[in-house]
Short mmCIF file of C-alpha atoms in Angstrom, two decimals:
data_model
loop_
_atom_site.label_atom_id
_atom_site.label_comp_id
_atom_site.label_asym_id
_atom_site.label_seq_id
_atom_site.Cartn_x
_atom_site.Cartn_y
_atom_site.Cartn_z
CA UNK A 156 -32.43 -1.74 47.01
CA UNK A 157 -33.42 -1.32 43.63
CA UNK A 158 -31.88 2.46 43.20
CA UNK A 159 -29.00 0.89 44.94
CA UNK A 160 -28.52 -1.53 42.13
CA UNK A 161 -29.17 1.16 39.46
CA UNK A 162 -26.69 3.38 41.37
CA UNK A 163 -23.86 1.00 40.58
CA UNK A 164 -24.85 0.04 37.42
CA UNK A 165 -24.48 3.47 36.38
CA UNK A 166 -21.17 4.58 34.72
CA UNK A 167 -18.44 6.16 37.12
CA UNK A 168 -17.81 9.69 35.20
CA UNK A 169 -13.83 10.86 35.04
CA UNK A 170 -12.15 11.24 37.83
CA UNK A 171 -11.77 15.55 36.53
CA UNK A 172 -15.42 15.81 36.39
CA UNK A 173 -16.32 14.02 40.12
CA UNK A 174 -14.15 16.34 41.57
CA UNK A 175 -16.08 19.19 39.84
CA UNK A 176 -19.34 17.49 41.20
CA UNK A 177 -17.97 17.05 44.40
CA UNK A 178 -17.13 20.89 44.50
CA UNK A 179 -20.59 21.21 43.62
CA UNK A 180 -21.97 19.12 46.77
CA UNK A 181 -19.62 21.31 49.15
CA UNK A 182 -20.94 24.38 48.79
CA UNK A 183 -19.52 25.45 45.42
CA UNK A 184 -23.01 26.03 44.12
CA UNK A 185 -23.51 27.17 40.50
CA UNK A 186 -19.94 27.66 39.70
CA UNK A 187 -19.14 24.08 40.79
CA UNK A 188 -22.14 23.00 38.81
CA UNK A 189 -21.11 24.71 35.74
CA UNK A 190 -17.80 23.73 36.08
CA UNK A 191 -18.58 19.86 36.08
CA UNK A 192 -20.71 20.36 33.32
CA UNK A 193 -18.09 22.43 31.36
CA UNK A 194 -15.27 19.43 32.47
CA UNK A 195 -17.61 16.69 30.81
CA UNK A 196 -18.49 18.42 27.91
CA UNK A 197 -14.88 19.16 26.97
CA UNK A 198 -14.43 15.30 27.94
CA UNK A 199 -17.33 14.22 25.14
CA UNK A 200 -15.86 16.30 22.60
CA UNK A 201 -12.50 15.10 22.79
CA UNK A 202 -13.69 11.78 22.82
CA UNK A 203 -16.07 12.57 19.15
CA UNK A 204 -12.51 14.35 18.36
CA UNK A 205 -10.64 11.14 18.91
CA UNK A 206 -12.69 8.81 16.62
CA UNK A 207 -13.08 11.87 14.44
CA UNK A 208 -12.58 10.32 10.72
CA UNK A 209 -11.68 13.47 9.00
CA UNK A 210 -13.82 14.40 6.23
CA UNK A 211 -13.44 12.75 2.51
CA UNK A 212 -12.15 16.45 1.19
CA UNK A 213 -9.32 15.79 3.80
CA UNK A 214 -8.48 12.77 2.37
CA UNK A 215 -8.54 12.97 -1.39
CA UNK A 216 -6.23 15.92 -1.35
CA UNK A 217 -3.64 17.13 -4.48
CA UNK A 218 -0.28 16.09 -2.94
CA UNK A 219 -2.00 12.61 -2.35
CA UNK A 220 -2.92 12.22 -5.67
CA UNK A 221 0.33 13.37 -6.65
CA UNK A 222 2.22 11.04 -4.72
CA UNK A 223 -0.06 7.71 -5.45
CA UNK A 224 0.82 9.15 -9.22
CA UNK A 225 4.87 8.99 -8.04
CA UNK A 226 4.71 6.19 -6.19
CA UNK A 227 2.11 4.26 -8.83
CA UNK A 228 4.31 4.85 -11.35
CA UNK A 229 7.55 3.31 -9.53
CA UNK A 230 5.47 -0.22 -8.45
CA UNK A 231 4.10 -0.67 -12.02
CA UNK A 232 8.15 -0.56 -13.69
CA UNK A 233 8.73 -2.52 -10.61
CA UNK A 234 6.09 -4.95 -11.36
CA UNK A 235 6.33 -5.76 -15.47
CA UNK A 236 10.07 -5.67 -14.44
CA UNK A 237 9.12 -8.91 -12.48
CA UNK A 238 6.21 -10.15 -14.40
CA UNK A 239 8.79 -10.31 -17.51
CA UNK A 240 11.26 -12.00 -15.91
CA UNK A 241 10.41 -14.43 -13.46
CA UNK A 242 5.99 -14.13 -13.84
CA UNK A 243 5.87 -14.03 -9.87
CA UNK A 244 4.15 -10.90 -8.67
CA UNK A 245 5.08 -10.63 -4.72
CA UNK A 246 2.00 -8.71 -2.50
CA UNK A 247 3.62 -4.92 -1.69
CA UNK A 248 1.16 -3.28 -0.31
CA UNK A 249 2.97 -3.43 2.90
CA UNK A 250 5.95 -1.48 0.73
CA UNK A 251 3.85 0.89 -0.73
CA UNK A 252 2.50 1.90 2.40
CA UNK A 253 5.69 2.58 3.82
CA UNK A 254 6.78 4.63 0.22
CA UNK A 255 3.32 6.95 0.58
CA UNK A 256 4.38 7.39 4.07
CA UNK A 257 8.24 8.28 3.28
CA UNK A 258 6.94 10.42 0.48
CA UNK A 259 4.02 12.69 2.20
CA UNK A 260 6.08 13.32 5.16
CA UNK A 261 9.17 14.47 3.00
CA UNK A 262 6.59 16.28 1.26
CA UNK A 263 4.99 18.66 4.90
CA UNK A 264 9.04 18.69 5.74
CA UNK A 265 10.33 20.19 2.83
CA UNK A 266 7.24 23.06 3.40
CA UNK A 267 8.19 23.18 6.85
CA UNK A 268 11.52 24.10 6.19
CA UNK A 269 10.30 26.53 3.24
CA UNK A 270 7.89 28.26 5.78
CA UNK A 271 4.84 27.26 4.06
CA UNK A 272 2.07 26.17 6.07
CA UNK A 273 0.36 23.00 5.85
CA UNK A 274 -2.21 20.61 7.05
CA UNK A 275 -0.21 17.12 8.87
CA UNK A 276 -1.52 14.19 7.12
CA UNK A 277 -3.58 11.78 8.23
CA UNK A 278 -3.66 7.98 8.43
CA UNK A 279 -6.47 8.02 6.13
CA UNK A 280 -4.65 10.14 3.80
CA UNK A 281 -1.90 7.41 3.76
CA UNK A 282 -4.33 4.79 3.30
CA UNK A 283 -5.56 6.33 0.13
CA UNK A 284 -2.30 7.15 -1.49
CA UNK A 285 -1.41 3.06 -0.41
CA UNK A 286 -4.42 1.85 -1.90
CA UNK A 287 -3.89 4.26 -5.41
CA UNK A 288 -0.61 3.24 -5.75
CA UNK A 289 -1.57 -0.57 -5.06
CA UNK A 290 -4.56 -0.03 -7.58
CA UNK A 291 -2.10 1.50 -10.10
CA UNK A 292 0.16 -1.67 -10.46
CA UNK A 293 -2.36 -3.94 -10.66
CA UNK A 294 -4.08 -2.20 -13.72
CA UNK A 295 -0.38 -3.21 -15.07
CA UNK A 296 -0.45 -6.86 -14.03
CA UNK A 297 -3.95 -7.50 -14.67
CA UNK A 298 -4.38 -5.32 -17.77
CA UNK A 299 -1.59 -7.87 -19.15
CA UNK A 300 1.57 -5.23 -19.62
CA UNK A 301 4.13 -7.48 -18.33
CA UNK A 302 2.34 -11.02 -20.28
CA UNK A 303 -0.02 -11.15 -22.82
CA UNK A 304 -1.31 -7.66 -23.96
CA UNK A 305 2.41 -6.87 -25.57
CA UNK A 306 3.05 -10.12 -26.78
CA UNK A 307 -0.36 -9.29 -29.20
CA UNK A 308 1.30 -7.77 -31.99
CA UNK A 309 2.58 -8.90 -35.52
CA UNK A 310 6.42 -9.29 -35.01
CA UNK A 311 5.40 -11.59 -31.64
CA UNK A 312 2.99 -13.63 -34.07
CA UNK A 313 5.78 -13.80 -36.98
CA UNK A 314 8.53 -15.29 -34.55
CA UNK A 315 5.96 -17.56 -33.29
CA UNK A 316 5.99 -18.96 -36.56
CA UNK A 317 3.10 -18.90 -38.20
CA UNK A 318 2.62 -22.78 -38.71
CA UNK A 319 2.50 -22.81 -35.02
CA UNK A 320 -0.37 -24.56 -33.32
CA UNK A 321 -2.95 -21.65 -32.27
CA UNK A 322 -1.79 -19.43 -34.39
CA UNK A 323 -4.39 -18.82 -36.66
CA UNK A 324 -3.77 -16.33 -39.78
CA UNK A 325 -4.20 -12.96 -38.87
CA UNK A 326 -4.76 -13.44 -35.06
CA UNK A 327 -2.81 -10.21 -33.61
CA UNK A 328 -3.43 -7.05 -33.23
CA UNK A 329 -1.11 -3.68 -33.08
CA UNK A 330 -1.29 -2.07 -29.11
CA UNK A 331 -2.98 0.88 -29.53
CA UNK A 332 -3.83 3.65 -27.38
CA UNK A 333 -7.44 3.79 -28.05
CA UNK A 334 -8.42 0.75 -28.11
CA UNK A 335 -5.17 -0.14 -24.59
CA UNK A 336 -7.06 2.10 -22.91
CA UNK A 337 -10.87 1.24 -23.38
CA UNK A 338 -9.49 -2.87 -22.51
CA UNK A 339 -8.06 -1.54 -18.84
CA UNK A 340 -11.14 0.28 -18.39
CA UNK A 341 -12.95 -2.87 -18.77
CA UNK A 342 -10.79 -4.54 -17.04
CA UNK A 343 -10.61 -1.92 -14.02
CA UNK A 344 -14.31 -1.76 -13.52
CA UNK A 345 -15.47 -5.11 -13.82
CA UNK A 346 -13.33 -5.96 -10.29
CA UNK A 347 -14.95 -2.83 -8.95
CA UNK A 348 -18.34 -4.49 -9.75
CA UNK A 349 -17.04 -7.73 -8.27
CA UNK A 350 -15.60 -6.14 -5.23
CA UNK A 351 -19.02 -5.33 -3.93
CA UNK A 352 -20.87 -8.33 -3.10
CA UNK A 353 -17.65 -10.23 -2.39
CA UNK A 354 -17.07 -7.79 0.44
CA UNK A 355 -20.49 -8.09 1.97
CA UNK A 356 -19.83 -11.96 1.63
CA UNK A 357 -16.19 -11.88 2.77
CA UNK A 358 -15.48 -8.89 5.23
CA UNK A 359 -18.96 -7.84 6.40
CA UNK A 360 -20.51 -11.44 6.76
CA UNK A 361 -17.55 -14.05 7.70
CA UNK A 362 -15.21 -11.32 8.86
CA UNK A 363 -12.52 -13.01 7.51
CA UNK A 364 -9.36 -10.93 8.34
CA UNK A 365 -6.61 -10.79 5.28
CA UNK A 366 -3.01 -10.67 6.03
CA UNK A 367 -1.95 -8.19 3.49
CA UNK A 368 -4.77 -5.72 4.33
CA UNK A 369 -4.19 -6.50 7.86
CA UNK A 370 -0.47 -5.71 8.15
CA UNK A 371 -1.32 -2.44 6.26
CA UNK A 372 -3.22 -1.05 8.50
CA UNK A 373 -1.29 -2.20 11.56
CA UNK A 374 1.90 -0.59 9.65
CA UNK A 375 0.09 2.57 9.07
CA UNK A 376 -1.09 2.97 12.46
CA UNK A 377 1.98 2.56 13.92
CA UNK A 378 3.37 5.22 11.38
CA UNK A 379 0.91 7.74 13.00
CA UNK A 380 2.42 7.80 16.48
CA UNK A 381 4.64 9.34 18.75
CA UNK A 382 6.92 6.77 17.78
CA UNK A 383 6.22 6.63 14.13
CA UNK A 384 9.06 8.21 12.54
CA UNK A 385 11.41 6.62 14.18
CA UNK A 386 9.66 3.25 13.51
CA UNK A 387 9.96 4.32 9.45
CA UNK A 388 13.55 5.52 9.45
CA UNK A 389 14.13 2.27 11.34
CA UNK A 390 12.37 0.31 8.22
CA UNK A 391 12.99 3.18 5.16
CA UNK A 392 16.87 2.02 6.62
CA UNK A 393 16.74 -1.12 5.73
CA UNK A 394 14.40 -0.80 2.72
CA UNK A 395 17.39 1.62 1.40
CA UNK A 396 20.23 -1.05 3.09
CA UNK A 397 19.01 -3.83 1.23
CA UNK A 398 17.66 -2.15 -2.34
CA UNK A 399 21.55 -0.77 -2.39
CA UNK A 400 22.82 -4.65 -1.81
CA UNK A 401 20.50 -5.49 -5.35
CA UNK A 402 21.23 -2.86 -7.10
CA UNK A 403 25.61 -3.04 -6.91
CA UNK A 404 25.31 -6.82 -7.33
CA UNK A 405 23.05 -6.72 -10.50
CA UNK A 406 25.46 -3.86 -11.55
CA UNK A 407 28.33 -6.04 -11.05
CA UNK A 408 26.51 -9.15 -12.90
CA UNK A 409 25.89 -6.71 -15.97
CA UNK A 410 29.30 -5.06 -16.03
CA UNK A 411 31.74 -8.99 -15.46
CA UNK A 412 29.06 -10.55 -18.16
CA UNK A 413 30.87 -12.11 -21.25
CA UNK A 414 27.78 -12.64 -23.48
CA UNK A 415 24.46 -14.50 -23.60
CA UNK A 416 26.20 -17.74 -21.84
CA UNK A 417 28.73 -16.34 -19.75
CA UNK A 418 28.90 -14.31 -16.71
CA UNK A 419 27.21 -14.23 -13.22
CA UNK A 420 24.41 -14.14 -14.45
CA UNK A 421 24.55 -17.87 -15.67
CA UNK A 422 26.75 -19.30 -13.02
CA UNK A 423 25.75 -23.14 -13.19
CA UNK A 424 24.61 -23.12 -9.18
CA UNK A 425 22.67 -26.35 -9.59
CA UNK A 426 25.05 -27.86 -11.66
CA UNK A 427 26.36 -27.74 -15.39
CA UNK A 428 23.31 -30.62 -16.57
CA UNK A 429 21.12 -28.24 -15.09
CA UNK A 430 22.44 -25.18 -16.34
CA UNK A 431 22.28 -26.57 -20.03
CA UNK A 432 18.71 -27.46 -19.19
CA UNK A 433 18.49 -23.40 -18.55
CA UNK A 434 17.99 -23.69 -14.93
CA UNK A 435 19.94 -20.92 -13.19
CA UNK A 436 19.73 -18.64 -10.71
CA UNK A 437 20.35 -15.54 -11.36
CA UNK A 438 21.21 -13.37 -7.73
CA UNK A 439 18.32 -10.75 -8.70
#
């Protein structure tokens, strides 16, 4: 009874390889034997070779770093763009994801077509030019580019007025690229440091899922399957679609404006009390 129990307990093996064993137990001797053991051998290593995560060489590569450097450079005009205007700094990860993924695949076609061989890329090779590109705007939101950090200088101070509240004599300070560069450094780091116990705390400990990070990684993974390009035509459609809709309706705000208090641009949508209170909105 007992090797009964331990009989069924035990895992079935794939159907491929039973039929190999069964050969075996008919007569088909060492071949059979050899056969099954070939059959779930090749079945192990496909399975390491599915959850293979390829190697961090594989990864980091050049075109990646040239892309999160393309794409990096897009989101952080994107974002001081924003942070000047309205100081609301939307989440696009999701976005970026989707540009790294436009970008590297335009990138093995173009080759393709060219005749030069190279290596597909991987999720994890999205993943990292996502999370550069991510890391790039945020050095220009948090290293102040699009508030405070500009807005340090002497002309800022002087139209402050210098009998303003706060402003004491001789508080500002020219940007420099010396001294730019060592604050963002600072700045970059110390959430580095920080990251590390709050991830034990947050991810490893309450397994707390985040939306953002979340809905990368689903949108990346559905990138890298059979039906992934279709899925990011479907989406790098309507990214395009709607980006052309902005784009020709700011153009037509800027070219019908009349001055500072005229145009599309100020149309009085809540009302003409409200629009002399500055309270407009603006299409964008």
């Amino acid at each position: 009874m007992k090797q009964e129990r331990r009989r069924r307990q035990q895992p079935r093996p794939p159907p491929h390889v039973e039929l190999a064993m069964a050969h075996a137990r008919d007569g088909g001797g060492d071949e059979g034997a050899e056969a099954a053991a070939c059959l779930d051998g090749d079945a192990e290593t496909g399975a390491r070779a599915a959850g293979r995560v390829p190697p961090w060489r594989e990864q980091l590569t050049a075109r990646g770093m040239v892309a999160s450097l393309a794409v990096g450079a897009m989101y952080s005009v994107i974002v001081m763009k924003l942070g000047l205007t309205t100081g609301l700094i939307p989440t696009l990860n999701v976005s970026a994801a989707l540009i790294a993924f436009v970008v590297l695949r335009g990138w093995t076609q173009a080759l393709a077509r060219l005749g030069v061989a190279t290596r597909p890329f991987t999720r994890q090779e999205n993943t990292v030019v996502q999370t550069c590109a991510v890391a790039c705007y945020s050095i220009a939101v948090g290293g102040g580019f699009g508030s405070f950090l500009l807005g340090l200088n002497k002309r800022t101070y002087e139209m402050a007025g210098e009998e303003t509240e706060g402003n004491v004599p001789g508080s500002y300070k020219e940007p420099g690229i010396g001294w730019m560069t060592g604050f963002l450094f600072a700045v970059s780091f110390v959430g580095i440091v920080a990251l590390i116990p709050l991830r034990k705390i947050m991810i490893i400990d309450y397994k707390l899922t985040y939306p953002s990070g979340t809905a990368t990684a689903v949108l990346i993974n559905g990138f890298h399957t059979t039906d992934g390009d279709a899925t990011a035509k479907q989406q790098v459609n309507g990214f395009t679609k709607y980006f052309a809709i902005s784009f020709f309706w700011s153009f037509f705000q800027w070219f019908y404006s009349g001055g500072g208090n005229c145009g599309f641009s100020q149309f009085p949508t809540f009302g003409l009390r409200a629009w002399k209170q500055t309270s407009v909105f603006r299409f964008i």
